[in-house]
XYZ file of C-alpha atoms in Angstrom:
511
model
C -12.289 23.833 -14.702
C -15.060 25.525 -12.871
C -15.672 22.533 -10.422
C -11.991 22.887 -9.116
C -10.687 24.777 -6.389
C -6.636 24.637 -5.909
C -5.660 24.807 -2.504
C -4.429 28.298 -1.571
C -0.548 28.906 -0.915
C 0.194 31.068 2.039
C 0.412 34.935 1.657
C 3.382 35.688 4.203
C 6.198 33.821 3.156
C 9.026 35.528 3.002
C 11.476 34.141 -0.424
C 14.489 33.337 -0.284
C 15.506 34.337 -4.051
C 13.896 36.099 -6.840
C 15.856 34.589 -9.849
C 17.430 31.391 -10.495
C 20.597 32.411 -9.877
C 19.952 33.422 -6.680
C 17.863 30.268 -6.023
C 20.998 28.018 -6.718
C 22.895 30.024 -4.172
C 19.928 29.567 -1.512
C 19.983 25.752 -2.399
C 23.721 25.787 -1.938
C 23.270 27.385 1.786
C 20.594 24.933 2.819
C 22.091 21.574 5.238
C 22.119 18.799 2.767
C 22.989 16.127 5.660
C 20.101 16.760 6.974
C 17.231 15.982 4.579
C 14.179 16.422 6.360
C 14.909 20.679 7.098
C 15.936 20.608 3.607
C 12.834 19.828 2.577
C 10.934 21.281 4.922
C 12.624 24.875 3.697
C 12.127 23.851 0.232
C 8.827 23.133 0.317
C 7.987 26.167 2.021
C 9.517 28.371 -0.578
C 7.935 26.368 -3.333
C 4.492 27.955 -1.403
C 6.227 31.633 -1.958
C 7.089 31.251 -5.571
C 3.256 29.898 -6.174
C 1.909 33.181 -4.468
C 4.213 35.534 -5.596
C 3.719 38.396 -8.521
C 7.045 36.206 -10.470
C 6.377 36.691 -14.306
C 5.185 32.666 -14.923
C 8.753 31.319 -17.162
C 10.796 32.920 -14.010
C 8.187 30.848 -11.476
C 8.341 27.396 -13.592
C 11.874 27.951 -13.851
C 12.257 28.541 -10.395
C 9.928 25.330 -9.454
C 11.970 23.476 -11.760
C 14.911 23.912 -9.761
C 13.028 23.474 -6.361
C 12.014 19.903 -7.864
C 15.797 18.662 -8.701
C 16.936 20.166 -5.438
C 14.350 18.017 -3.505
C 14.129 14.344 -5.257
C 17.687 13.479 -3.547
C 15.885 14.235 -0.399
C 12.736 12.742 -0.838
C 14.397 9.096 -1.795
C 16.174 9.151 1.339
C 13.094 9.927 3.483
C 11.016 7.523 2.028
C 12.157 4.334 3.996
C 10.865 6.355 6.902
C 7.531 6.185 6.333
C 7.131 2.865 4.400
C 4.649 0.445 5.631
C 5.220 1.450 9.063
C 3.176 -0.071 12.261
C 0.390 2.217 12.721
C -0.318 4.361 14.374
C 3.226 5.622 13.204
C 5.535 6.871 15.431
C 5.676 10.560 15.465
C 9.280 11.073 13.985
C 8.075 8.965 10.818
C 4.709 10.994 10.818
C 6.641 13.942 9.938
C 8.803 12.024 7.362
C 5.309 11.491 5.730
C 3.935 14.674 6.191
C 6.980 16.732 4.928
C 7.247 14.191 1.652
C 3.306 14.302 0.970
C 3.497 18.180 1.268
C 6.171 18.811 -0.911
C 4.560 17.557 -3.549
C 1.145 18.179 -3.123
C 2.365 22.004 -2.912
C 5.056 21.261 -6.163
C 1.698 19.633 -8.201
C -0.717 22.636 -7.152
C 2.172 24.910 -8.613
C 2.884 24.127 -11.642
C -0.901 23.434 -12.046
C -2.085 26.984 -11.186
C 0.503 28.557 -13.902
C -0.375 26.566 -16.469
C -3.939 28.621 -17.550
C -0.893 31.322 -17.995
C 0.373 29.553 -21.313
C -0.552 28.991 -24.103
C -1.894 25.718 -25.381
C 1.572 25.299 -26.961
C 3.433 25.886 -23.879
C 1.042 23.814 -21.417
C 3.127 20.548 -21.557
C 5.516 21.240 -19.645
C 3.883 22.729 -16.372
C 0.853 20.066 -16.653
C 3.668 17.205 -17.484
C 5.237 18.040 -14.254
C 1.772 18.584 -12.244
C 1.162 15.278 -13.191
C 3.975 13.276 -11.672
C 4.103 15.333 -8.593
C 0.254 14.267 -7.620
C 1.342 11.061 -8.732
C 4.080 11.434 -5.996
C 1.888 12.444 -3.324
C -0.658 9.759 -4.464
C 2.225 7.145 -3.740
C 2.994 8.531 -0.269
C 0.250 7.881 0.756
C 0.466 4.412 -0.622
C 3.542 4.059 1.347
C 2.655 5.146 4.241
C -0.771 3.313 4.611
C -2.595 6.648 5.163
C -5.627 7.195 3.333
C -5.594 8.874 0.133
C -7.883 12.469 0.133
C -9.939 12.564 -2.894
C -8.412 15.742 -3.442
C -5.533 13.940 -5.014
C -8.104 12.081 -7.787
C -9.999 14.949 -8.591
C -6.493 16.929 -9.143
C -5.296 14.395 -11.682
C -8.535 14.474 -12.762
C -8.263 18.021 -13.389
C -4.955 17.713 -15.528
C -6.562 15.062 -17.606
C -9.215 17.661 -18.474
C -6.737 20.313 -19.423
C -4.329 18.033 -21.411
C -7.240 16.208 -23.679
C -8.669 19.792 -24.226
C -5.547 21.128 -26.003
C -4.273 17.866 -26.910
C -1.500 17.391 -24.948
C -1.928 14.037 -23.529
C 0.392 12.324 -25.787
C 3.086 15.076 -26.378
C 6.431 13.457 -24.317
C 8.695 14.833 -22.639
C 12.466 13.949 -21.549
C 12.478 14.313 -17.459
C 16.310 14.213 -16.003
C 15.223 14.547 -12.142
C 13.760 11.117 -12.998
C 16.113 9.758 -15.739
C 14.914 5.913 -15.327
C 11.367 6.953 -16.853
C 13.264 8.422 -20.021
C 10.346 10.100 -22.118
C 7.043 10.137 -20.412
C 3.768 12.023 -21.582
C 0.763 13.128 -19.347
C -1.194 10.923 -20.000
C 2.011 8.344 -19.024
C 2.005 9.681 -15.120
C -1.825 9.790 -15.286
C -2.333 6.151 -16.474
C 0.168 5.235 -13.656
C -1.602 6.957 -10.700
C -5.031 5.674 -12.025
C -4.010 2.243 -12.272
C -1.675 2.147 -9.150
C -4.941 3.169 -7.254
C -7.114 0.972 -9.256
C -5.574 -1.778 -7.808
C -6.096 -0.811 -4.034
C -2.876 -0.610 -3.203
C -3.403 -0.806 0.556
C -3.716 -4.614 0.570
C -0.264 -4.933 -0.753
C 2.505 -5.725 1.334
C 5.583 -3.305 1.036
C 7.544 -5.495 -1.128
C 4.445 -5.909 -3.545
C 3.566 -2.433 -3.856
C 7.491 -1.798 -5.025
C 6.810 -4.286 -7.424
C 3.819 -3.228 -8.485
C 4.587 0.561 -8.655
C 7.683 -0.554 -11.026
C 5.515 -2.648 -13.227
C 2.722 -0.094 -13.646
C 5.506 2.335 -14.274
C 7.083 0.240 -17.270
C 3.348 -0.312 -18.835
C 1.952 3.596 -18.202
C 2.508 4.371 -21.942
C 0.720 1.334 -22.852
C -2.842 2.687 -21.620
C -5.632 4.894 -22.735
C -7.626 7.215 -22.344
C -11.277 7.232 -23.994
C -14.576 9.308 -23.876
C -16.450 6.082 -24.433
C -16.125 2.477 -23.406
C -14.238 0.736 -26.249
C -16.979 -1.898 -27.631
C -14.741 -4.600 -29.101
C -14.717 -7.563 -27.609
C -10.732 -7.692 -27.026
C -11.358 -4.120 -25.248
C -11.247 -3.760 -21.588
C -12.015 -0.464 -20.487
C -12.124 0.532 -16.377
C -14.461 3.736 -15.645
C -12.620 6.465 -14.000
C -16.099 7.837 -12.396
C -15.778 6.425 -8.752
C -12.509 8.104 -8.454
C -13.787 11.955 -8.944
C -16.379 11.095 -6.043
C -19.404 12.374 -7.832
C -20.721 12.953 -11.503
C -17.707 13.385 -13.528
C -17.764 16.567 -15.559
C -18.856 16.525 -19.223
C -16.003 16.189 -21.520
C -13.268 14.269 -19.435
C -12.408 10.895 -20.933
C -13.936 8.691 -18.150
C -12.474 5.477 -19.748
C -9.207 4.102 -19.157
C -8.337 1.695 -21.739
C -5.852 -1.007 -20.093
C -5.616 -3.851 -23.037
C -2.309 -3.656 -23.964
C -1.397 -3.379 -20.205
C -3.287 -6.954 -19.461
C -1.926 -8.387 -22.240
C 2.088 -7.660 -20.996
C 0.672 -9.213 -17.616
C -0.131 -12.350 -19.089
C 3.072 -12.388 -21.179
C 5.545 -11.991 -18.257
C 3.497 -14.792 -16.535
C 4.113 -17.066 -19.167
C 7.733 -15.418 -18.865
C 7.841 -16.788 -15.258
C 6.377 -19.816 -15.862
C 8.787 -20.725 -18.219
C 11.167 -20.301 -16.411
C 12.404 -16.303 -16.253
C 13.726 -14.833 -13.073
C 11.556 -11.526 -11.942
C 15.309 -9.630 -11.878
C 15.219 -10.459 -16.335
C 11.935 -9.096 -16.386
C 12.637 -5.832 -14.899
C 10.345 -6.412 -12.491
C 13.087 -6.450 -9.453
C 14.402 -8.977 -6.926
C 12.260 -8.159 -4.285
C 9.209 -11.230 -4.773
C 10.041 -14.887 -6.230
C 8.817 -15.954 -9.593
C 5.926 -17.138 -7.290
C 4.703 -14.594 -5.680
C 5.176 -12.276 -8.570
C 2.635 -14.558 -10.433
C 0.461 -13.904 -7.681
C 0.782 -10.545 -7.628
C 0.266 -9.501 -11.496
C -2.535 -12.391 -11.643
C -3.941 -10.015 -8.830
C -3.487 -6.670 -10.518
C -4.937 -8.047 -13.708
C -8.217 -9.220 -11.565
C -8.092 -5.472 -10.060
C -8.175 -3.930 -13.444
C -11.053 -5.864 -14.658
C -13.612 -5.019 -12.550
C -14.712 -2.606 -9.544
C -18.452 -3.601 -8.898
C -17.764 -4.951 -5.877
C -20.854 -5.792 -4.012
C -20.231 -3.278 -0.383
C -20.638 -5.254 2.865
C -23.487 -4.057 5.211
C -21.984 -5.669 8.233
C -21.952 -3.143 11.332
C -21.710 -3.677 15.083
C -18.594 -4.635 17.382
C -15.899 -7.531 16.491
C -13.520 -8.798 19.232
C -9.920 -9.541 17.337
C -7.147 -11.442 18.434
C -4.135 -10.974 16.809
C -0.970 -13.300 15.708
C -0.865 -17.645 15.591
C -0.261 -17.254 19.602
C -4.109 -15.814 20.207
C -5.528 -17.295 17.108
C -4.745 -20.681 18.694
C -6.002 -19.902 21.945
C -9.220 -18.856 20.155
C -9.461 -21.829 18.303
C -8.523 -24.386 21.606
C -9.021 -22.498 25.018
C -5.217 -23.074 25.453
C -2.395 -20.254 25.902
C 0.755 -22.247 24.298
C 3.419 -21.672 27.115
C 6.360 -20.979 25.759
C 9.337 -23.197 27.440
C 13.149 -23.423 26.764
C 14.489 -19.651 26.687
C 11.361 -18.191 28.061
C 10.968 -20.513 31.232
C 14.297 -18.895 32.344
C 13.167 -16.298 33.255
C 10.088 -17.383 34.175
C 9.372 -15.086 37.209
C 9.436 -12.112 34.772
C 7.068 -13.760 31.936
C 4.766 -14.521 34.782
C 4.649 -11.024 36.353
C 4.125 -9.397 32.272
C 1.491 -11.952 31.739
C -0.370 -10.954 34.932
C 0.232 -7.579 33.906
C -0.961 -7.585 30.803
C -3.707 -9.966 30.734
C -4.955 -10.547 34.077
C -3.116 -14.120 34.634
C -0.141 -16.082 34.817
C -0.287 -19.672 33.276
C -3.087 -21.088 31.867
C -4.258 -25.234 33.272
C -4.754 -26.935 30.935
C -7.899 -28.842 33.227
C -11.379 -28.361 31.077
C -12.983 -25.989 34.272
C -9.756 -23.802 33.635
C -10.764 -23.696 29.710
C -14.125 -21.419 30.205
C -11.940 -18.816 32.104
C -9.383 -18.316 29.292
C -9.884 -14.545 28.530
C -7.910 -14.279 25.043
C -5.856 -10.808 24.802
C -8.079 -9.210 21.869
C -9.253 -5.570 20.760
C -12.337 -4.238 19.888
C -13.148 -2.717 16.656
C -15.897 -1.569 15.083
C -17.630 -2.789 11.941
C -19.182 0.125 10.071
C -20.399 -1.176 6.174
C -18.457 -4.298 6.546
C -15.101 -1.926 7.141
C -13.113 -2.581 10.338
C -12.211 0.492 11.769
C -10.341 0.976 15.431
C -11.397 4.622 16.778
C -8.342 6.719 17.985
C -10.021 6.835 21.463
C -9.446 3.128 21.621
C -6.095 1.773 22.363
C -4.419 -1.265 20.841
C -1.071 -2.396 19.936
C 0.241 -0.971 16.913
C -0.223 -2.802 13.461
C 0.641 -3.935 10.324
C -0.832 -5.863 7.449
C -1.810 -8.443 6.053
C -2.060 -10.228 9.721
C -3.217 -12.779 10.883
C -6.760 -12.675 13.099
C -9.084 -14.764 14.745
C -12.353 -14.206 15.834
C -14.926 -15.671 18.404
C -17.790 -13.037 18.229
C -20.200 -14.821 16.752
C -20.057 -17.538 18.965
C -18.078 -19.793 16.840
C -14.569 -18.647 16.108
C -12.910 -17.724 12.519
C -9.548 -17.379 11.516
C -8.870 -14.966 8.975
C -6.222 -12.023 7.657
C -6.888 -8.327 8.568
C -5.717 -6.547 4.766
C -5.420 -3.124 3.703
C -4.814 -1.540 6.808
C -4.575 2.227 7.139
C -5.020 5.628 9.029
C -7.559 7.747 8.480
C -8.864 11.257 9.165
C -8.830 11.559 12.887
C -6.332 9.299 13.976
C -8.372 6.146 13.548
C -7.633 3.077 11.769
C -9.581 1.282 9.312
C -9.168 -2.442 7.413
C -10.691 -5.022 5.454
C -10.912 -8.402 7.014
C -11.090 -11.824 4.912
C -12.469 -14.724 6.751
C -11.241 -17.997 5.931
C -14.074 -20.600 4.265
C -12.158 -23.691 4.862
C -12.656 -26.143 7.976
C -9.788 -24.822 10.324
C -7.835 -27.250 12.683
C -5.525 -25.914 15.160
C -2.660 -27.539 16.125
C 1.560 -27.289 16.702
C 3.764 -28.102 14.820
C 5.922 -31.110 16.275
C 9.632 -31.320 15.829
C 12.540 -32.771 17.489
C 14.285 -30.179 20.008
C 18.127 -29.477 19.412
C 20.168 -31.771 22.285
C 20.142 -29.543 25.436
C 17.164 -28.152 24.870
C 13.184 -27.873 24.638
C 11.796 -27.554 21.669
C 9.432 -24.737 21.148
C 5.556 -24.750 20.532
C 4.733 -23.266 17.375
C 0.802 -22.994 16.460
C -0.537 -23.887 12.950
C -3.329 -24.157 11.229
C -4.702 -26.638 8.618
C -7.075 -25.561 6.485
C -9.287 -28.468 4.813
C -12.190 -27.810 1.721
C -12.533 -31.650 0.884
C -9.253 -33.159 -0.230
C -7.432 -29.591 -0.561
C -5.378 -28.694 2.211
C -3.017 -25.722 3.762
C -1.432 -24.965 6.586
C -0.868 -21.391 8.289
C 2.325 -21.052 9.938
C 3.700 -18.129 12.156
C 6.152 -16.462 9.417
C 9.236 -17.728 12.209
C 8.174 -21.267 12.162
C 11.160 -21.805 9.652
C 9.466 -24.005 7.293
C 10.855 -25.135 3.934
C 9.023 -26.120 0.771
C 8.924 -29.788 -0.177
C 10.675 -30.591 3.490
C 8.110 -32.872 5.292
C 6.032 -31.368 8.981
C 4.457 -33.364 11.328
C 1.625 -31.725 13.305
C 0.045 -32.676 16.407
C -4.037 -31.918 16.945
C -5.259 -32.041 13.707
C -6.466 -34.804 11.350
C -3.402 -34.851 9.198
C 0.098 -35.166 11.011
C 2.318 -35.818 7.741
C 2.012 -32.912 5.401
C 4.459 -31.937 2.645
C 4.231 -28.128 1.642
C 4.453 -27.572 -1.529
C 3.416 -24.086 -2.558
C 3.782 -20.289 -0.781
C 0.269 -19.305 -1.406
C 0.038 -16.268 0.962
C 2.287 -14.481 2.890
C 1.816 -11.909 5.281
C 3.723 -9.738 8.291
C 3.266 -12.263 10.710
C 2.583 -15.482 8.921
C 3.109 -18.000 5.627
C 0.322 -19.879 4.368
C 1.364 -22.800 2.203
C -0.193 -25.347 -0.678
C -0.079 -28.825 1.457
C -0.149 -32.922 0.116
C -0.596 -35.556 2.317
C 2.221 -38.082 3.261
């Protein structure tokens, strides 16, 4: 592996231990309340065992123990950094930075003392190299931070090694991760490739756990190939993009994911018929529903990657949330009443505050002056991106956006947000097609009070409707709305189609 170059550990660490009896004692002595030193320390040791003069079996043994001592940690830490508002706040940045560490640092490792071994020995050191990258791949995952290509090209690297002494297959029981019982190298590999396949980023937090634990039940179930597979029933998805330039000769390029699609399309049937998600092992997180969605989405993500790149570039003016969108769409700031209007004195000083004015008239001369609260981002190859220099709220996806900077506005759903290299943040945005009416919603107010003004949106393509709520609005499936400001004011939802942070879009008929 000529092309690869591991990342160096430090010289001047001091460690802690020299055998592993002495390493169980250290572990003993570190503060196991407190999670995030814990793994800070270990971490930092697992750096001084890869550049120390140990004899290699005392090392892997030594890493070995490092890893056990740290997975407790890492599961508690994790809720930290998931799918946090970004930019992240800098106590969860850590969380992420400490987790994402440890196991890059654990991977490199047991990675640079495999070549030590011989081809017999291999296994175990590029088994375990394996799932840690695969860890720090899923950090990253978590935490909606961009994923280095670094991270490919190491798996990438392992893949090499294992197919060149034929290790790929060979399993291997893991008991820091008991639930996966056996796995194999190419098991973890087939995982990362496929979890990243599927551009994870787009995926709310409860999707990705659901995807993550589906991919992890199927990783056995996929292959790898020097050539496509040319039968008809094959389905093979190049592993070339990933490495970021030519992929060396000899590394199987192909990934063959057949027998994966095929247990897609049998747990949809599954749910069709009637199967809860929690019977299918794939956790109670999503209804049947959504998880339909989701693995008819992963399926469409594993057949094909030739995406045609947008060229779209210049600046885009986003408001965020059903509040703005309306406005947007109307020229009219819904004023909240009931709850709000008591303490109306305040909410008018914030508002001036904030955006430069207190109430809105509703008079058409008042209208033109509306100056919706929006941020500029930039559009650079049809990716959204929101320097660090600029300010803006902080943000999670999906949301929903509108848009007036083309002179006629758009509603749409900013997806796969993340941070990248810099401090800057970077999404996808997907415009709606459909016709969009703005409206409220209109529903009687509880007795005492004022009912309040929810925004929605009714998207029409012909006689196919649905309707974009704020995810709040409280709406119920096959329980009647009536809307006021759009052509339809008697819809029945039938159908979650979307949902996002911030908003439900739902299958519509007409009363």
């Amino acid at each position: 592996m000529h092309w690869l170059t591991l990342p160096e550990p430090r010289k001047n660490i001091a460690l802690a231990f020299h055998d592993p009896a002495s390493a169980k004692a250290w572990l003993a002595s570190q503060p196991q309340a407190q999670p995030m030193h814990m793994l800070a320390a270990i971490s930092l040791q697992i750096e001084g065992i890869e550049a120390s003069s140990l004899p290699p079996p005392v090392a892997i043994e030594l890493l070995d123990l490092m890893r056990t001592a740290a997975v407790p940690g890492q599961e508690i830490i994790e809720p930290q950094y998931t799918r946090k508002a970004l930019p992240m706040l800098d106590d969860d940045q850590r969380a992420f930075e400490v987790a994402q560490r440890l196991w890059l640092r654990l991977g490199t490792a047991y990675l640079r003392l495999a070549p030590h071994f011989s081809p017999a020995d291999k296994t175990k050191p590029l088994h375990r190299a394996a799932c840690a990258f695969r860890m720090a791949q899923y950090c990253h995952f978590l935490a909606a931070r961009e994923c280095p290509n670094q991270l490919d090209q190491l798996l990438i690297a392992i893949l090499d090694q294992a197919e060149r002494d034929g290790l790929l297959r060979q399993a291997l029981p893991d008991p820091d991760f008991r639930h996966l019982v056996d796995t194999s190298i190419a098991g973890h590999l087939a995982w990362a490739f496929m979890l990243r396949l599927i551009d994870p980023y787009r995926l709310s937090a409860a999707q990705l756990t659901v995807a993550n634990r589906a991919l992890s039940r199927w990783r056995e179930l996929a292959g790898f190939q020097s050539m496509p597979d040319d039968d008809p029933r094959g389905h093979s998805v190049d592993l070339g993009p990933l490495f970021g330039g030519p992929l060396p000769e000899g590394i199987p390029r192909w990934l063959e994911v057949p027998r994966v699609t095929r247990k897609i399309a049998q747990r949809i049937a599954a749910l069709k018929a009637g199967e809860s998600p929690e019977s299918l092992k794939l956790g109670r997180e999503l209804s049947p529903a959504a998880c339909i969605r989701l693995l008819r989405d992963i399926e469409a993500s594993l057949e094909s990657h030739s995406r045609q790149p947008s060229t779209e570039i210049g600046e885009i003016e986003l408001a965020f949330g059903a509040e703005f969108a309306y406005a947007a769409f109307t020229g009219e700031m819904l004023v909240q009443s009931g709850s709000l209007e008591a303490s109306s004195a305040s909410l008018a000083h914030q508002r001036t505050a904030m955006f430069g004015f207190d109430r809105v008239s509703t008079m058409p001369t008042a209208v033109k002056k509306l100056n919706v609260p929006s941020e500029n981002w930039l559009l650079v190859d049809g990716k959204a991106i929101r320097p660090a220099d600029r300010k803006g709220a902080r943000r999670q996806s999906p949301c929903l956006i509108a848009s007036s900077s083309l002179g006629v506005p758009r509603l749409g759903v900013m997806i796969g947000l993340q941070s990248i290299p810099g401090g800057a943040l970077a999404a996808d945005l997907r415009w709606y097609e459909e016709r969009v009416e703005a409206g409220r919603l209109n529903r009687p107010a509880a007795p005492g009070q004022t009912a309040p003004v929810v925004p929605v949106f009714l998207l029409r393509d012909g006689d196919l409707c649905s309707l974009i709520v704020p995810s709040v609005a409280g709406i119920r499936l096959h329980n009647g709305v009536t809307l006021e400001g759009t052509s339809l004011s008697h819809l029945m939802p039938t159908e979650v189609l979307e949902r996002g942070v911030d908003f439900v879009r739902y299958a519509v008929m007409k009363q």
